[in-house]
Amino acid sequence: MVGTITSPVATRAIAYDPDQDAFWVGNNWAADLRLVNRSGVQIAALTPAVGSIGGMSYDNVSGPTPTLWLNTQTGSALSPNQWHQIDITTGAILQSYDMAASSIAPINDQASAGGAFISTDLVPGFATLMGMMQNYKIYGLELCPTANWAEPNPRRGTIPAGESAQIQVTFDGINTPPGEYNGNLVIANNAGAPVNVDLTFTVEGEWLPVFQIAPETWNYNEVELLNPSTKQFIITNTGGGSLTIGAGGIYLSDNAEGNFILDAPGLPVTLAHNETYTLSVGFTPVTTGAKTATLNIVDNLRVTNTVALQGTGVEEPIGQVVGLTATPVANEDIQLNWSTVYGFDGEPGWVHYDDGSNVDGIGTGAAATFNVAAKYVTDLLAPYTGMQLTKINFFPLSANTNYTMRVWTGSNGSLAPTTMVHEQAVTPVVGQWNEVTLTTPIPITGTEAIWFGYYCDVLAVDPL
């Protein structure tokens, strides 16, 4: 961290404006967009013609004047991900694009629009509009061609009558292949038609390829015998020219036992600037103990690049089948359900899925009845075979409810239990954990699943 800025408004979406050296911030979904400087002072505001804004990006590359791209949670039912390009002076929508119409598949209708940004480095010669579908994927859309070898400064300004201003254009040949490049410097203005200035840029010399692989080493850690674990490796040419890997240019060494298996499809391969090639190496230990090998890649630079590989083979635990049931599902088909246990003895005490902290509860708002239960299948209960369920701990939140502790049994493959084996009315203390001792302990057989919980009889709620 090198500094912090306190925004004058709530911030969800944010985009940096390099022309103003300030930040456009979205005030929590739909309110005005604000331009905030590095001191946290608002210097402009904009009311967009669309809401549900998840992400935002400043665009000074695709047109003669800057705009904002908003990644919004609007659009079709198939995908709540719709882009809107906004006029930065009026907030009007210039164009829209629904991600449901894109070629990016599959689309997840539960993944709402998130962050956004624009990159001119992802694909040389093009600007890419990057977006996020929350908790699902990050994707890129081709925005426009770019002349990334020329950069004007300043990009905007005001010239009083009778005066002049100088625009400096910086030419940059870094990461640009040799050749002649032509483009136009467009000066949009309020005095007439845009002015076009022809630009020509010649890059000479040799731009050598540069080999890069990620990761540069890999440890598979413990893997059970004869169970494969696979890792992908990505080779990138971060330089220029052509990086070439021949048909036999990728191989494994020091792998006498054959614990490591290479998958390098599509060789030979030639990579231009920023192009990538993906290979994978699987680790399937055939004996126990520490294993090592070396991944070798030979390229046209006459360099052998190496990646150290290691992993440890461990015995696979052999489980005992418990809770086997057979159910006819057709004239010639039988569905089998079972669990496996590994002979580890359970110890008396509490069993639970949570961390012991109550987070929240549901509210019905009216009279209702329902059951609440936690299910434990036979592979979880088998270590406790011969013991008994004697207590249940629960956290009630409603004082307007009658509670009854209940225990059920049934099969592993069934969502709902089949038999209620215990019922016990209780009067708990609301808002805290209540430890209830069962009047009749329930034996744990290890051959059937157990549901334990409580029944809620919510009384009519008086209006406030």
Coordinates of C-alpha atoms in Angstrom, one line a residue:
M1 CA 0.0 0.0 0.0
V2 CA 1.3 3.4 -1.0
G3 CA -1.7 5.5 -0.1
T4 CA -5.5 5.7 0.5
I5 CA -8.2 8.0 -0.8
T6 CA -11.5 8.5 1.0
S7 CA -14.3 8.7 -1.5
P8 CA -17.1 11.2 -0.8
V9 CA -19.7 8.6 -1.9
A10 CA -20.2 4.9 -1.6
T11 CA -18.1 3.1 -4.2
R12 CA -18.8 -0.1 -6.1
A13 CA -17.6 0.4 -9.6
I14 CA -14.4 2.4 -10.2
A15 CA -12.4 3.5 -13.3
Y16 CA -9.2 5.5 -13.5
D17 CA -9.3 8.6 -15.8
P18 CA -5.7 9.3 -16.9
D19 CA -6.6 12.5 -18.7
Q20 CA -7.9 14.0 -15.4
D21 CA -5.7 11.9 -13.1
A22 CA -8.8 11.1 -11.2
F23 CA -11.2 8.2 -10.5
W24 CA -14.8 7.7 -11.8
V25 CA -16.7 5.9 -9.0
G26 CA -20.1 4.3 -9.1
N27 CA -22.3 5.2 -6.1
N28 CA -23.6 1.8 -5.2
W29 CA -25.5 0.5 -8.3
A30 CA -27.5 3.3 -9.8
A31 CA -26.9 6.8 -8.4
D32 CA -24.8 9.5 -10.0
L33 CA -21.2 8.7 -11.1
R34 CA -18.7 10.9 -9.5
L35 CA -15.2 12.0 -10.7
V36 CA -12.9 12.1 -7.6
N37 CA -9.4 13.4 -7.5
R38 CA -6.5 12.0 -5.6
S39 CA -7.4 14.2 -2.6
G40 CA -10.9 12.7 -2.4
V41 CA -12.6 15.8 -3.7
Q42 CA -15.4 15.5 -6.2
I43 CA -14.7 17.4 -9.4
A44 CA -17.5 16.2 -11.7
A45 CA -20.8 14.2 -11.6
L46 CA -22.6 12.3 -14.3
T47 CA -26.1 10.7 -14.3
P48 CA -26.0 7.6 -16.5
A49 CA -29.1 6.4 -18.4
V50 CA -28.8 2.9 -17.0
G51 CA -28.5 1.3 -13.5
S52 CA -27.4 -1.9 -11.9
I53 CA -23.7 -1.0 -12.5
G54 CA -21.3 -3.7 -11.4
G55 CA -18.1 -2.5 -13.1
M56 CA -16.8 0.5 -15.1
S57 CA -13.9 1.3 -17.4
Y58 CA -12.6 4.6 -18.9
D59 CA -12.3 4.4 -22.7
N60 CA -9.9 6.9 -24.4
V61 CA -8.8 4.6 -27.2
S62 CA -11.9 3.6 -29.3
G63 CA -13.2 7.1 -30.4
P64 CA -12.3 10.7 -30.8
T65 CA -13.7 11.6 -27.4
P66 CA -13.5 9.6 -24.1
T67 CA -16.4 7.5 -22.9
L68 CA -17.3 5.1 -20.1
W69 CA -18.2 1.5 -20.5
L70 CA -20.5 0.1 -17.8
N71 CA -20.7 -3.6 -17.0
T72 CA -24.3 -3.9 -15.8
Q73 CA -26.5 -6.5 -14.3
T74 CA -29.2 -6.0 -16.9
G75 CA -29.8 -7.9 -20.1
S76 CA -31.5 -11.1 -21.0
A77 CA -32.7 -13.7 -18.5
L78 CA -30.0 -16.0 -19.9
S79 CA -27.2 -13.7 -18.7
P80 CA -27.4 -10.6 -16.4
N81 CA -24.4 -9.2 -18.1
Q82 CA -24.9 -6.3 -20.5
W83 CA -22.5 -3.6 -21.6
H84 CA -23.4 0.0 -22.1
Q85 CA -21.1 2.7 -23.6
I86 CA -22.0 6.0 -22.0
D87 CA -21.4 9.6 -23.2
I88 CA -19.1 11.1 -20.6
T89 CA -20.8 14.5 -20.8
T90 CA -24.5 13.6 -20.9
G91 CA -24.8 10.1 -19.5
A92 CA -26.6 9.0 -22.6
I93 CA -26.2 5.4 -23.9
L94 CA -24.1 5.3 -27.1
Q95 CA -24.4 1.6 -27.7
S96 CA -25.2 -1.6 -25.8
Y97 CA -24.1 -5.2 -26.0
D98 CA -25.8 -8.2 -24.3
M99 CA -23.3 -11.0 -23.4
A100 CA -26.1 -13.5 -24.1
A101 CA -25.4 -12.8 -27.8
S102 CA -21.7 -13.4 -27.5
S103 CA -19.7 -16.4 -28.6
I104 CA -18.3 -16.8 -25.1
A105 CA -19.9 -20.1 -23.8
P106 CA -21.2 -21.4 -21.6
I107 CA -23.1 -18.4 -20.1
N108 CA -24.1 -18.8 -16.4
D109 CA -27.4 -17.2 -15.7
Q110 CA -26.5 -17.0 -12.0
A111 CA -23.2 -15.1 -12.6
S112 CA -24.0 -11.4 -12.5
A113 CA -21.8 -8.7 -14.0
G114 CA -18.8 -7.6 -12.0
G115 CA -15.7 -5.6 -12.6
A116 CA -14.5 -4.1 -15.9
F117 CA -11.3 -2.7 -17.4
I118 CA -9.6 -2.0 -20.8
S119 CA -6.2 -3.4 -21.7
T120 CA -4.1 -2.5 -24.7
D121 CA -1.4 -5.1 -23.8
L122 CA -3.4 -8.3 -24.1
V123 CA -3.4 -8.5 -27.9
P124 CA -0.8 -6.4 -29.7
G125 CA -2.5 -3.8 -31.9
F126 CA -5.9 -4.1 -30.3
A127 CA -7.7 -2.7 -27.2
T128 CA -9.6 -5.4 -25.2
L129 CA -12.7 -4.7 -23.1
M130 CA -12.3 -7.0 -20.1
G131 CA -15.3 -8.0 -18.0
M132 CA -16.1 -10.3 -15.1
M133 CA -19.0 -12.7 -14.5
Q134 CA -18.9 -12.9 -10.7
N135 CA -17.4 -16.1 -9.3
Y136 CA -17.5 -17.6 -12.8
K137 CA -15.2 -16.2 -15.5
I138 CA -13.2 -13.2 -16.7
Y139 CA -13.4 -12.6 -20.4
G140 CA -12.3 -10.2 -23.1
L141 CA -14.0 -8.6 -26.1
E142 CA -12.2 -7.0 -29.0
L143 CA -12.8 -3.2 -28.6
C144 CA -10.9 -1.6 -31.5
P145 CA -7.5 -1.5 -33.3
T146 CA -4.9 0.6 -31.6
A147 CA -1.7 2.3 -32.7
N148 CA 0.1 1.5 -29.5
W149 CA 3.4 2.8 -30.9
A150 CA 2.1 6.5 -30.6
E151 CA 0.8 8.3 -27.5
P152 CA -0.5 12.0 -27.7
N153 CA -0.2 14.3 -24.7
P154 CA -2.4 16.1 -23.7
R155 CA -5.5 14.3 -24.9
R156 CA -7.9 17.2 -24.1
G157 CA -7.8 20.9 -23.3
T158 CA -9.1 24.4 -24.0
I159 CA -7.4 27.0 -26.2
P160 CA -8.4 30.6 -25.7
A161 CA -9.0 32.9 -28.7
G162 CA -5.8 34.0 -30.3
E163 CA -3.6 31.4 -28.5
S164 CA -2.1 28.1 -29.4
A165 CA -1.3 24.8 -27.8
Q166 CA 1.3 22.1 -28.5
I167 CA 0.5 18.4 -28.6
Q168 CA 3.4 16.1 -28.0
V169 CA 3.3 12.7 -29.6
T170 CA 5.6 10.1 -28.2
F171 CA 6.7 7.2 -30.4
D172 CA 7.6 3.9 -28.7
G173 CA 9.1 0.9 -30.4
I174 CA 9.2 -1.3 -27.3
N175 CA 7.6 -4.7 -27.9
T176 CA 6.8 -3.6 -31.5
P177 CA 8.0 -5.9 -34.4
P178 CA 10.2 -4.3 -37.1
G179 CA 8.3 -2.7 -39.9
E180 CA 6.6 0.5 -41.1
Y181 CA 3.5 1.6 -39.1
N182 CA 1.0 4.2 -40.3
G183 CA -1.8 5.9 -38.4
N184 CA -3.8 9.1 -37.9
L185 CA -3.7 11.5 -35.0
V186 CA -7.4 12.7 -34.8
I187 CA -8.1 16.1 -33.2
A188 CA -11.8 16.4 -32.5
N189 CA -12.8 20.0 -31.7
N190 CA -15.8 22.3 -31.4
A191 CA -14.7 24.6 -34.2
G192 CA -15.4 22.3 -37.1
A193 CA -14.6 18.8 -38.5
P194 CA -12.0 16.6 -36.8
V195 CA -8.4 17.3 -37.9
N196 CA -6.4 14.2 -39.1
V197 CA -2.6 14.2 -39.0
D198 CA -0.9 11.4 -40.8
L199 CA 1.7 9.5 -38.7
T200 CA 4.4 7.1 -39.9
F201 CA 6.7 5.1 -37.7
T202 CA 9.5 2.8 -38.8
V203 CA 11.0 0.2 -36.5
E204 CA 14.3 -1.4 -37.6
G205 CA 16.5 -4.1 -36.2
E206 CA 16.0 -7.6 -34.9
W207 CA 13.5 -8.4 -32.1
L208 CA 14.5 -11.7 -30.7
P209 CA 12.0 -14.2 -29.1
V210 CA 12.1 -14.6 -25.3
F211 CA 11.1 -17.9 -23.7
Q212 CA 8.9 -17.9 -20.6
I213 CA 7.2 -20.8 -18.8
A214 CA 4.8 -20.8 -15.9
P215 CA 5.1 -22.3 -13.4
E216 CA 8.9 -22.6 -13.3
T217 CA 8.8 -25.5 -10.9
W218 CA 6.0 -27.7 -9.5
N219 CA 5.5 -30.0 -6.5
Y220 CA 2.5 -32.3 -6.7
N221 CA 2.8 -33.1 -3.0
E222 CA 1.2 -36.3 -1.7
V223 CA -0.7 -38.4 -4.4
E224 CA -2.1 -41.8 -3.8
L225 CA -0.6 -44.7 -5.7
L226 CA -1.9 -45.0 -9.3
N227 CA -4.1 -41.9 -8.9
P228 CA -3.2 -39.2 -11.4
S229 CA -2.6 -35.6 -10.6
T230 CA -2.2 -33.2 -13.5
K231 CA -0.6 -29.8 -13.9
Q232 CA -0.7 -27.4 -16.9
F233 CA 2.3 -25.4 -18.0
I234 CA 2.1 -22.4 -20.3
I235 CA 4.9 -21.3 -22.6
T236 CA 4.8 -17.7 -23.7
N237 CA 7.0 -15.8 -26.2
T238 CA 7.4 -12.5 -24.4
G239 CA 9.7 -11.2 -27.1
G240 CA 9.3 -10.9 -30.8
G241 CA 10.2 -12.8 -33.9
S242 CA 9.3 -16.5 -33.7
L243 CA 9.8 -18.9 -30.9
T244 CA 9.8 -22.4 -32.3
I245 CA 9.6 -25.7 -30.5
G246 CA 10.2 -28.8 -32.7
A247 CA 8.4 -32.1 -32.8
G248 CA 10.7 -33.7 -30.2
G249 CA 11.5 -30.4 -28.4
I250 CA 9.6 -31.2 -25.2
Y251 CA 10.5 -34.3 -23.1
L252 CA 10.9 -35.7 -19.6
S253 CA 14.2 -36.9 -18.1
D254 CA 15.2 -38.7 -14.9
N255 CA 11.8 -40.5 -15.0
A256 CA 12.9 -44.1 -14.9
E257 CA 9.9 -45.4 -13.0
G258 CA 7.5 -43.6 -15.3
N259 CA 5.8 -41.7 -12.5
F260 CA 5.5 -38.6 -14.6
I261 CA 3.5 -38.6 -17.9
L262 CA 3.9 -35.8 -20.6
D263 CA 1.1 -34.5 -22.8
A264 CA 2.5 -32.0 -25.3
P265 CA 0.0 -31.9 -28.3
G266 CA 0.3 -30.1 -31.6
L267 CA 4.1 -30.0 -31.9
P268 CA 5.9 -28.5 -33.7
V269 CA 4.7 -25.1 -32.7
T270 CA 5.7 -21.5 -33.6
L271 CA 4.9 -18.6 -31.2
A272 CA 4.8 -14.9 -32.2
H273 CA 4.9 -12.1 -29.6
N274 CA 2.7 -12.9 -26.6
E275 CA 1.4 -16.1 -28.1
T276 CA 1.2 -19.1 -25.8
Y277 CA 1.4 -22.9 -25.9
T278 CA -0.1 -25.2 -23.2
L279 CA 1.2 -28.6 -22.2
S280 CA 0.5 -30.8 -19.2
V281 CA 2.4 -33.3 -17.0
G282 CA 0.6 -35.8 -14.9
F283 CA 2.0 -37.4 -11.8
T284 CA 0.8 -41.0 -11.2
P285 CA 3.1 -42.6 -8.6
V286 CA 3.6 -46.4 -9.1
T287 CA 5.5 -46.8 -5.8
T288 CA 5.6 -45.0 -2.5
G289 CA 8.1 -42.3 -1.6
A290 CA 9.5 -39.1 -3.0
K291 CA 9.7 -38.8 -6.8
T292 CA 11.4 -36.3 -9.1
A293 CA 11.8 -35.7 -12.8
T294 CA 12.8 -32.9 -15.1
L295 CA 10.6 -31.3 -17.9
N296 CA 12.8 -30.2 -20.8
I297 CA 11.9 -27.7 -23.5
V298 CA 14.3 -27.1 -26.4
D299 CA 13.6 -24.0 -28.6
N300 CA 15.1 -22.4 -31.6
L301 CA 17.3 -20.2 -29.4
R302 CA 19.3 -23.4 -28.9
V303 CA 18.5 -23.3 -25.2
T304 CA 17.2 -26.2 -23.1
N305 CA 14.8 -24.8 -20.6
T306 CA 14.1 -27.1 -17.6
V307 CA 11.3 -27.4 -15.0
A308 CA 11.9 -29.4 -11.8
L309 CA 9.1 -31.7 -10.9
Q310 CA 8.5 -33.5 -7.6
G311 CA 5.9 -35.4 -5.8
T312 CA 5.4 -38.1 -3.2
G313 CA 3.6 -41.4 -3.6
V314 CA 1.5 -42.6 -0.7
E315 CA -0.6 -45.7 -0.1
E316 CA -4.3 -45.4 -1.0
P317 CA -6.5 -46.3 2.0
I318 CA -8.7 -49.3 1.2
G319 CA -12.2 -48.7 2.6
Q320 CA -14.8 -51.1 3.9
V321 CA -18.2 -51.0 2.2
V322 CA -21.0 -50.1 4.6
G323 CA -24.7 -49.3 4.2
L324 CA -25.1 -51.2 0.9
T325 CA -28.7 -51.0 -0.5
A326 CA -30.1 -52.3 -3.7
T327 CA -33.2 -50.7 -5.4
P328 CA -34.8 -52.1 -8.6
V329 CA -35.2 -49.2 -11.1
A330 CA -36.1 -51.0 -14.2
N331 CA -36.8 -54.6 -15.4
E332 CA -33.0 -55.3 -15.8
D333 CA -31.4 -52.5 -13.7
I334 CA -30.6 -52.3 -10.0
Q335 CA -29.3 -49.1 -8.3
L336 CA -26.7 -49.7 -5.7
N337 CA -25.9 -47.2 -2.9
W338 CA -23.1 -47.6 -0.4
S339 CA -20.4 -45.8 1.6
T340 CA -16.8 -46.7 2.5
V341 CA -15.1 -46.4 5.9
Y342 CA -11.5 -46.8 6.7
G343 CA -11.5 -48.3 10.2
F344 CA -10.7 -45.1 12.1
D345 CA -12.4 -45.2 15.6
G346 CA -14.5 -42.2 16.5
E347 CA -14.2 -40.6 19.9
P348 CA -17.2 -39.5 22.1
G349 CA -17.9 -35.8 21.6
W350 CA -19.8 -33.3 19.3
V351 CA -20.0 -33.8 15.6
H352 CA -21.0 -30.9 13.4
Y353 CA -20.4 -29.3 10.0
D354 CA -20.2 -25.6 11.1
D355 CA -17.5 -23.7 13.0
G356 CA -19.8 -23.1 16.1
S357 CA -20.8 -19.6 15.2
N358 CA -24.4 -18.8 14.4
V359 CA -24.6 -16.5 11.3
D360 CA -28.3 -15.9 10.7
G361 CA -31.8 -17.4 10.6
I362 CA -34.9 -17.4 8.4
G363 CA -38.0 -15.4 9.0
T364 CA -41.5 -16.5 7.9
G365 CA -43.4 -13.4 8.7
A366 CA -46.5 -15.5 9.3
A367 CA -47.7 -18.7 10.9
A368 CA -45.8 -21.7 9.5
T369 CA -44.6 -25.2 10.4
F370 CA -41.3 -26.9 9.2
N371 CA -38.5 -29.2 10.1
V372 CA -34.8 -28.4 10.4
A373 CA -32.2 -31.2 10.3
A374 CA -28.6 -32.1 9.7
K375 CA -27.9 -35.3 7.8
Y376 CA -25.0 -37.7 8.6
V377 CA -24.5 -40.6 6.2
T378 CA -23.1 -44.0 7.0
D379 CA -19.4 -43.3 6.1
L380 CA -19.4 -40.4 8.6
L381 CA -21.2 -42.4 11.3
A382 CA -19.5 -45.8 10.9
P383 CA -16.5 -44.8 13.2
Y384 CA -19.1 -44.2 15.9
T385 CA -20.9 -47.6 15.5
G386 CA -22.1 -48.9 18.9
M387 CA -22.2 -45.4 20.4
Q388 CA -25.3 -43.4 21.0
L389 CA -26.7 -39.9 20.0
T390 CA -27.4 -38.4 23.4
K391 CA -27.5 -34.6 23.0
I392 CA -28.4 -32.0 20.3
N393 CA -27.2 -28.4 20.4
F394 CA -29.3 -25.8 18.5
F395 CA -29.6 -22.0 18.2
P396 CA -33.2 -20.8 18.0
L397 CA -34.0 -17.2 17.0
S398 CA -37.8 -16.9 17.4
A399 CA -39.5 -16.5 20.7
N400 CA -42.9 -16.9 18.9
T401 CA -42.3 -20.5 18.0
N402 CA -42.9 -23.9 19.7
Y403 CA -39.9 -26.2 19.3
T404 CA -39.7 -30.0 19.3
M405 CA -36.4 -32.0 19.0
R406 CA -36.6 -34.8 16.4
V407 CA -34.4 -37.6 15.1
W408 CA -35.0 -39.6 11.9
T409 CA -33.3 -42.5 10.1
G410 CA -33.1 -43.4 6.4
S411 CA -30.9 -44.4 3.5
N412 CA -27.8 -42.5 2.2
G413 CA -29.3 -42.0 -1.2
S414 CA -32.5 -40.4 0.0
L415 CA -32.8 -36.6 0.5
A416 CA -35.6 -37.0 3.1
P417 CA -35.6 -39.5 6.0
T418 CA -38.0 -42.4 6.2
T419 CA -38.6 -43.0 9.9
M420 CA -38.8 -40.6 12.9
V421 CA -37.3 -42.4 15.8
H422 CA -37.4 -39.7 18.5
E423 CA -39.6 -36.6 19.4
Q424 CA -39.1 -34.4 22.4
A425 CA -40.7 -31.0 23.2
V426 CA -38.4 -28.3 24.5
T427 CA -38.6 -24.7 25.7
P428 CA -35.2 -23.1 24.7
V429 CA -33.6 -19.8 25.4
V430 CA -33.8 -17.7 22.3
G431 CA -30.6 -16.2 20.8
Q432 CA -28.1 -18.6 22.1
W433 CA -27.0 -22.2 21.9
N434 CA -29.2 -24.7 23.7
E435 CA -27.8 -28.1 24.7
V436 CA -30.7 -30.6 24.9
T437 CA -30.2 -34.1 26.4
L438 CA -32.4 -36.6 24.7
T439 CA -34.8 -38.5 27.0
T440 CA -34.1 -41.6 25.0
P441 CA -30.6 -42.0 23.5
I442 CA -30.5 -43.1 19.8
P443 CA -28.1 -46.0 18.9
I444 CA -25.7 -45.5 16.0
T445 CA -25.7 -48.7 13.9
G446 CA -23.4 -47.4 11.2
T447 CA -25.6 -49.0 8.5
E448 CA -28.2 -46.2 8.0
A449 CA -28.1 -42.4 7.8
I450 CA -29.3 -40.2 10.7
W451 CA -31.1 -36.9 10.5
F452 CA -31.2 -34.9 13.8
G453 CA -32.8 -31.5 14.3
Y454 CA -36.0 -29.9 15.4
Y455 CA -39.6 -29.1 14.4
C456 CA -40.8 -25.5 14.3
D457 CA -44.4 -24.4 14.9
V458 CA -44.3 -20.7 14.2
L459 CA -47.3 -18.9 15.8
A460 CA -49.3 -16.1 14.0
V461 CA -47.2 -12.9 14.0
D462 CA -48.9 -9.8 15.3
P463 CA -48.6 -6.8 12.9
L464 CA -46.2 -4.1 14.0

